[in-house]
CSV table of C-alpha atoms in Angstrom, one decimal:
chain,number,residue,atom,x,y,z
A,1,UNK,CA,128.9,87.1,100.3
A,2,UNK,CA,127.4,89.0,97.4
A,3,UNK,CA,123.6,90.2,98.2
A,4,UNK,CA,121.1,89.3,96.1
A,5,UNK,CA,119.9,91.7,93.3
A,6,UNK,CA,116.8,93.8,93.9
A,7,UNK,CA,113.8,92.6,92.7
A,8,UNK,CA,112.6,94.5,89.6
A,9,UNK,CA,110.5,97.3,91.1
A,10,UNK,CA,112.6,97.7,94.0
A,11,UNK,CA,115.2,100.2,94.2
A,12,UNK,CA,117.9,101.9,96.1
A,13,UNK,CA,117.2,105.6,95.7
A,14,UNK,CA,117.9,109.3,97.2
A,15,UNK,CA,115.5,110.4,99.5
A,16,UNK,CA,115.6,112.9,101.8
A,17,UNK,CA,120.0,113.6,101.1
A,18,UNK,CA,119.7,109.1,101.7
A,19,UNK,CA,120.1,106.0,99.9
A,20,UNK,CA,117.5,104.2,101.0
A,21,UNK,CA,115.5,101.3,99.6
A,22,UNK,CA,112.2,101.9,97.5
A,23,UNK,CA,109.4,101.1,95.6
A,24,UNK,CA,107.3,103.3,93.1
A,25,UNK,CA,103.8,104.3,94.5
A,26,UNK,CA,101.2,106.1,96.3
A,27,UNK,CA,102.6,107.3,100.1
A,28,UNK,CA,100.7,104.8,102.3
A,29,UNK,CA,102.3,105.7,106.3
A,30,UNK,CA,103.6,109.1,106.3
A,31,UNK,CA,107.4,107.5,104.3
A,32,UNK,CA,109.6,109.9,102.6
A,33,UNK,CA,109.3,110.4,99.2
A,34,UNK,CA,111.3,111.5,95.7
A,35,UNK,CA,110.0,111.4,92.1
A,36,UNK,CA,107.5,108.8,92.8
A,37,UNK,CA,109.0,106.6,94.6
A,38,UNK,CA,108.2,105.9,98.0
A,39,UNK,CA,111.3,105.0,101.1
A,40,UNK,CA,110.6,101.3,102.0
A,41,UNK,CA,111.8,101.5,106.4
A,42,UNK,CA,113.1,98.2,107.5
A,43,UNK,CA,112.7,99.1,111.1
A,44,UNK,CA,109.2,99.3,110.0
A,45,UNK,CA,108.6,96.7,107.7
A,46,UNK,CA,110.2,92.6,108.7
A,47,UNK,CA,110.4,92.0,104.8
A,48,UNK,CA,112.1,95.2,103.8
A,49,UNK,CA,114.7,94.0,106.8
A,50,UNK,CA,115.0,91.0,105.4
A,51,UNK,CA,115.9,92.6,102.1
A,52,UNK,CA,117.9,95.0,103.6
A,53,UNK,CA,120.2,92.3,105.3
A,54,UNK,CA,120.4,90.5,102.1
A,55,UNK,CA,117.9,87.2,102.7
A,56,UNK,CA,118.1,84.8,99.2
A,57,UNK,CA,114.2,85.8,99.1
A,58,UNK,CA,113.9,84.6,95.4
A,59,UNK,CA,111.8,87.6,95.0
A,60,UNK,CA,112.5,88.8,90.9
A,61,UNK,CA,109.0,91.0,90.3
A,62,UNK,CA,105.9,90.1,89.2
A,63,UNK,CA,105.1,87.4,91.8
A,64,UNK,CA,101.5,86.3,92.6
A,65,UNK,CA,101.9,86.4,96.8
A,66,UNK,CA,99.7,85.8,99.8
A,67,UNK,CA,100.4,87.9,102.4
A,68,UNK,CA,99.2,87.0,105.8
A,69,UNK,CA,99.1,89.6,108.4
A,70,UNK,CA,98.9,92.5,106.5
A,71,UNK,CA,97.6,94.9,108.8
A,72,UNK,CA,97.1,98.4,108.3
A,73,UNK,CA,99.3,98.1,104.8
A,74,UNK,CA,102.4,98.9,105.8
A,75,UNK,CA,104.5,96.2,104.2
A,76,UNK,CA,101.8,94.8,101.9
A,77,UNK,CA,101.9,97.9,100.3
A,78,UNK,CA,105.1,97.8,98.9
A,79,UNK,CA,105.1,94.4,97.6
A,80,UNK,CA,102.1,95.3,95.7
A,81,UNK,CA,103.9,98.4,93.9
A,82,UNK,CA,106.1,95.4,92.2
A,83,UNK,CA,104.3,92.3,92.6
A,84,UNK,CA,101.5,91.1,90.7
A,85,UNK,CA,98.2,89.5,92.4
A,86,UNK,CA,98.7,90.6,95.9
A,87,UNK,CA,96.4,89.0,98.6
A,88,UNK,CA,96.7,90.6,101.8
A,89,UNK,CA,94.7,88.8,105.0
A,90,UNK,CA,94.1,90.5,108.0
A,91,UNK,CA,91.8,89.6,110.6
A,92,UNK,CA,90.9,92.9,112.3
A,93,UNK,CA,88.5,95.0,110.9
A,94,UNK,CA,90.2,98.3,112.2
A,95,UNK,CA,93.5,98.1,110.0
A,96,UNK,CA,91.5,96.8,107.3
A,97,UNK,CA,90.1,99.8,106.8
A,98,UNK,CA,93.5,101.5,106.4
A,99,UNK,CA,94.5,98.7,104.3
A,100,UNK,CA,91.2,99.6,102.1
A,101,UNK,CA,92.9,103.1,101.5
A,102,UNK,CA,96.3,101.6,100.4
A,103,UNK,CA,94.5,99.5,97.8
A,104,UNK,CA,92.7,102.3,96.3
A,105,UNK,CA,95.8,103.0,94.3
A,106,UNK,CA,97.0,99.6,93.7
A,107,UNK,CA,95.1,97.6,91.3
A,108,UNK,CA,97.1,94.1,92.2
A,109,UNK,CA,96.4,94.5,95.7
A,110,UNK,CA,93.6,92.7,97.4
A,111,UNK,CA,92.6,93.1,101.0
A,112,UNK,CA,90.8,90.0,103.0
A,113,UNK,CA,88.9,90.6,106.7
A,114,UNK,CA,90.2,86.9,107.3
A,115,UNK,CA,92.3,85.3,109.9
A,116,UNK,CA,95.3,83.6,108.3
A,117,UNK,CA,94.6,80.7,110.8
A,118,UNK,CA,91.6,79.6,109.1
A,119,UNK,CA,92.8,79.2,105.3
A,120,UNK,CA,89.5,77.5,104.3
A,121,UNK,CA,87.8,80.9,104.8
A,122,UNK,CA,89.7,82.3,101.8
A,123,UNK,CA,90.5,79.5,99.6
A,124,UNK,CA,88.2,80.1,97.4
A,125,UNK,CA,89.4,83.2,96.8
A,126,UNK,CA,93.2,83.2,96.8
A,127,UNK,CA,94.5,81.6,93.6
A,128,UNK,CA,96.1,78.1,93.5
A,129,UNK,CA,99.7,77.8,93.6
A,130,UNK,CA,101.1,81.2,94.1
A,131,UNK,CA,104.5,82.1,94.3
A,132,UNK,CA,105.4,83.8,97.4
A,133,UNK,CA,103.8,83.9,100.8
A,134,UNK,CA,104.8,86.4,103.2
A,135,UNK,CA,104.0,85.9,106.9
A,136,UNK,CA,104.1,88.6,109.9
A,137,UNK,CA,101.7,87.5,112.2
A,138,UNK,CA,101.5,88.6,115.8
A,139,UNK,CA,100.1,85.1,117.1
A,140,UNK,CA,100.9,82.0,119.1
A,141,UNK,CA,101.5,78.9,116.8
A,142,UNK,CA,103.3,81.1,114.0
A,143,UNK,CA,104.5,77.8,112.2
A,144,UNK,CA,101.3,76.4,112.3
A,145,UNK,CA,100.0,79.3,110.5
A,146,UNK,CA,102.3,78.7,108.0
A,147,UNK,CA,102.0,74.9,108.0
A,148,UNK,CA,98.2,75.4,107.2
A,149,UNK,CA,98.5,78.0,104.4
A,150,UNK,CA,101.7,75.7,102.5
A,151,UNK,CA,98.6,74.7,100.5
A,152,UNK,CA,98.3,77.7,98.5
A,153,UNK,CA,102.2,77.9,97.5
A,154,UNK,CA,103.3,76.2,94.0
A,155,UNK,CA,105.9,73.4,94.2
A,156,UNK,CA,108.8,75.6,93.5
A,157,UNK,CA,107.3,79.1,96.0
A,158,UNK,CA,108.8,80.6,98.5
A,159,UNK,CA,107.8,81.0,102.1
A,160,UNK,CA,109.3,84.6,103.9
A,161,UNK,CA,108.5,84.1,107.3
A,162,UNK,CA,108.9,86.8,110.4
A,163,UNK,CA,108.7,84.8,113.8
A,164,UNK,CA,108.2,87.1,116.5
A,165,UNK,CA,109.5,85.1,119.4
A,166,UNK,CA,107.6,87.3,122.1
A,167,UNK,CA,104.5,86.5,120.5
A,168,UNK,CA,104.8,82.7,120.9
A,169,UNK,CA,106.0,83.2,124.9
A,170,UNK,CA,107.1,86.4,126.4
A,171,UNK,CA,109.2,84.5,129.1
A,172,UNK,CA,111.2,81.8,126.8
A,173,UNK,CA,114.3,82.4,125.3
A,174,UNK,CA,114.2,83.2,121.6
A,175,UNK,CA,116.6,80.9,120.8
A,176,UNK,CA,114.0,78.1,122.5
A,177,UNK,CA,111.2,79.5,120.7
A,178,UNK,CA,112.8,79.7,117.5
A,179,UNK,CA,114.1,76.5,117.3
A,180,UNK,CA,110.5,74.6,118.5
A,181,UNK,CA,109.0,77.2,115.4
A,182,UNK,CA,111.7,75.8,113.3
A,183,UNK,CA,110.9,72.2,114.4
A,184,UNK,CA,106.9,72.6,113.8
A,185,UNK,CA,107.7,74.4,110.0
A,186,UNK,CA,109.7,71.0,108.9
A,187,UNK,CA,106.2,69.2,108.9
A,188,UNK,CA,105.7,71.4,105.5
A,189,UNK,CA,109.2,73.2,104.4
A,190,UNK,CA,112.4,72.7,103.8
A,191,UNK,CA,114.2,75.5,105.7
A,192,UNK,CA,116.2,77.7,103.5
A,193,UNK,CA,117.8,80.4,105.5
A,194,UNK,CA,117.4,81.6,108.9
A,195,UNK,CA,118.9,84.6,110.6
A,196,UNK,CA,118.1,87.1,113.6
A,197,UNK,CA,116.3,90.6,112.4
A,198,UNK,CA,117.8,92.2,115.2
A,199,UNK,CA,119.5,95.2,113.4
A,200,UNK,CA,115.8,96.4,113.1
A,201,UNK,CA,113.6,94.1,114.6
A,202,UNK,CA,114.9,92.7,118.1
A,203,UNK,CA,113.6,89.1,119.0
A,204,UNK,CA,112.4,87.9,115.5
A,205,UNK,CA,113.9,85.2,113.1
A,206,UNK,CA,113.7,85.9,109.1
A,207,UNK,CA,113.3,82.5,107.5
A,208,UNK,CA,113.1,81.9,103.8
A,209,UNK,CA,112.0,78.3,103.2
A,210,UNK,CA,109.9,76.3,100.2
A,211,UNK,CA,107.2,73.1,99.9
A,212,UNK,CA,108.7,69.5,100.2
C-alpha cells in the first residue's frame, strides 16, 4: 500500500546525518534541527506516529483544527507550523504555561486552560465547523471526549484519535478496551481506520474517523 503524501508543510528532511520527518519552525522541546526546520519524533508525538506509519489522516495543510490535549506543546506545535487556526485545549495550568511559550512564535496557534471534557467552556471560542480534531487525552471515557467535541467538526472533518488503553483501565486487555472505545465512538463517527501505535507508542490505538 502506497502511503499517503505529506501534508504541505511537512517534510522528510536531513537532520542530524537522518531522514527524519519535519516541520518548519521555532524549536519547542529540545528536537534536532537543520535550516529551519524542526525533527517531528514519533515516539514523542501519537500524530507524527500516526504519520509516520502512514494513517489516511486527510491532512493536506492549511486545516483549521482543535486540538484536545495539548499539553506542554509538544505535538500541537507542529501542526501549527502547517495548519491554519490551531486551537490547542489543555486543562492543567502547568503545561499551559509551556504551551504559552510555543505560541509566542506561532501566530495560528491558540492555547485554552480548558478541559476537553467540558466543550461548552470553549465553544464560544473555537470556530464552527473546523476541519480536523486531534485527540491525546490521558483520561477515562476517551470516546466520550470525542463524542462530545464531534460538534465542532464540519460534515466532511476528520477525527485523529490516540486511545491510550492504560488510561481507560490499567488491568483490561487493550484489545477489550479498544474495542468498548470503538463501540462508544460509533454513537458520533464512522470509523475510518484503526491500527496499534505500538512501533512507538505501546498500548494505544490510532483511529482516523469522520461525522455521520
Amino acid at each position: 500500500m502506497t502511503n499517503p503524501a505529506l501534508p504541505d508543510g511537512v517534510e522528510r528532511r536531513e537532520i542530524d546525518g537522518e531522514l527524519r520527518l519535519a516541520t518548519r519552525g521555532e524549536p519547542v522541546y529540545g528536537e534536532p534541527t537543520a535550516d529551519g526546520w524542526r525533527a517531528w519524533d514519533p515516539r514523542r508525538s501519537k500524530l507524527g506516529g500516526m504519520i509516520e506509519l502512514g494513517f489516511d489522516t486527510g491532512l493536506a495543510g492549511g486545516e483549521t483544527v482543535l486540538y484536545l490535549g495539548a499539553a506542554s506543546g509538544t505535538t500541537v506545535s507542529h501542526v501549527a507550523d502547517f495548519a491554519g487556526s490551531t486551537y490547542a485545549v489543555e486543562f492543567a495550568p502547568r503545561p499551559v504555561r509551556d504551551l504559552l511559550d510555543a505560541a509566542s512564535s506561532r501566530d495560528r496557534l491558540f492555547p485554552l486552560l480548558k478541559d476537553a471534557r467540558r466543550p461548552q467552556t470553549y465553544a464560544h471560542v473555537v470556530e464552527a465547523d473546523v476541519d480536523v480534531i486531534v485527540q491525546d487525552v490521558a483520561t477515562r471515557g476517551q470516546a466520550t471526549v470525542a463524542v462530545r467535541n464531534a460538534q465542532f467538526l464540519a460534515d466532511d472533518g476528520r477525527l485523529l484519535l490516540a486511545i491510550k488503553a492504560r488510561s481507560e483501565d490499567v488491568t483490561a486487555d487493550p484489545d477489550d478496551v479498544f474495542d468498548d472505545a470503538l463501540d462508544r465512538l460509533r454513537d458520533a463517527y464512522e470509523v475510518l481506520e484503526t491500527r496499534r501505535l505500538g512501533r512507538f507508542h505501546e498500548d494505544h490505538l490510532g483511529v482516523v474517523a469522520t461525522p455521520k
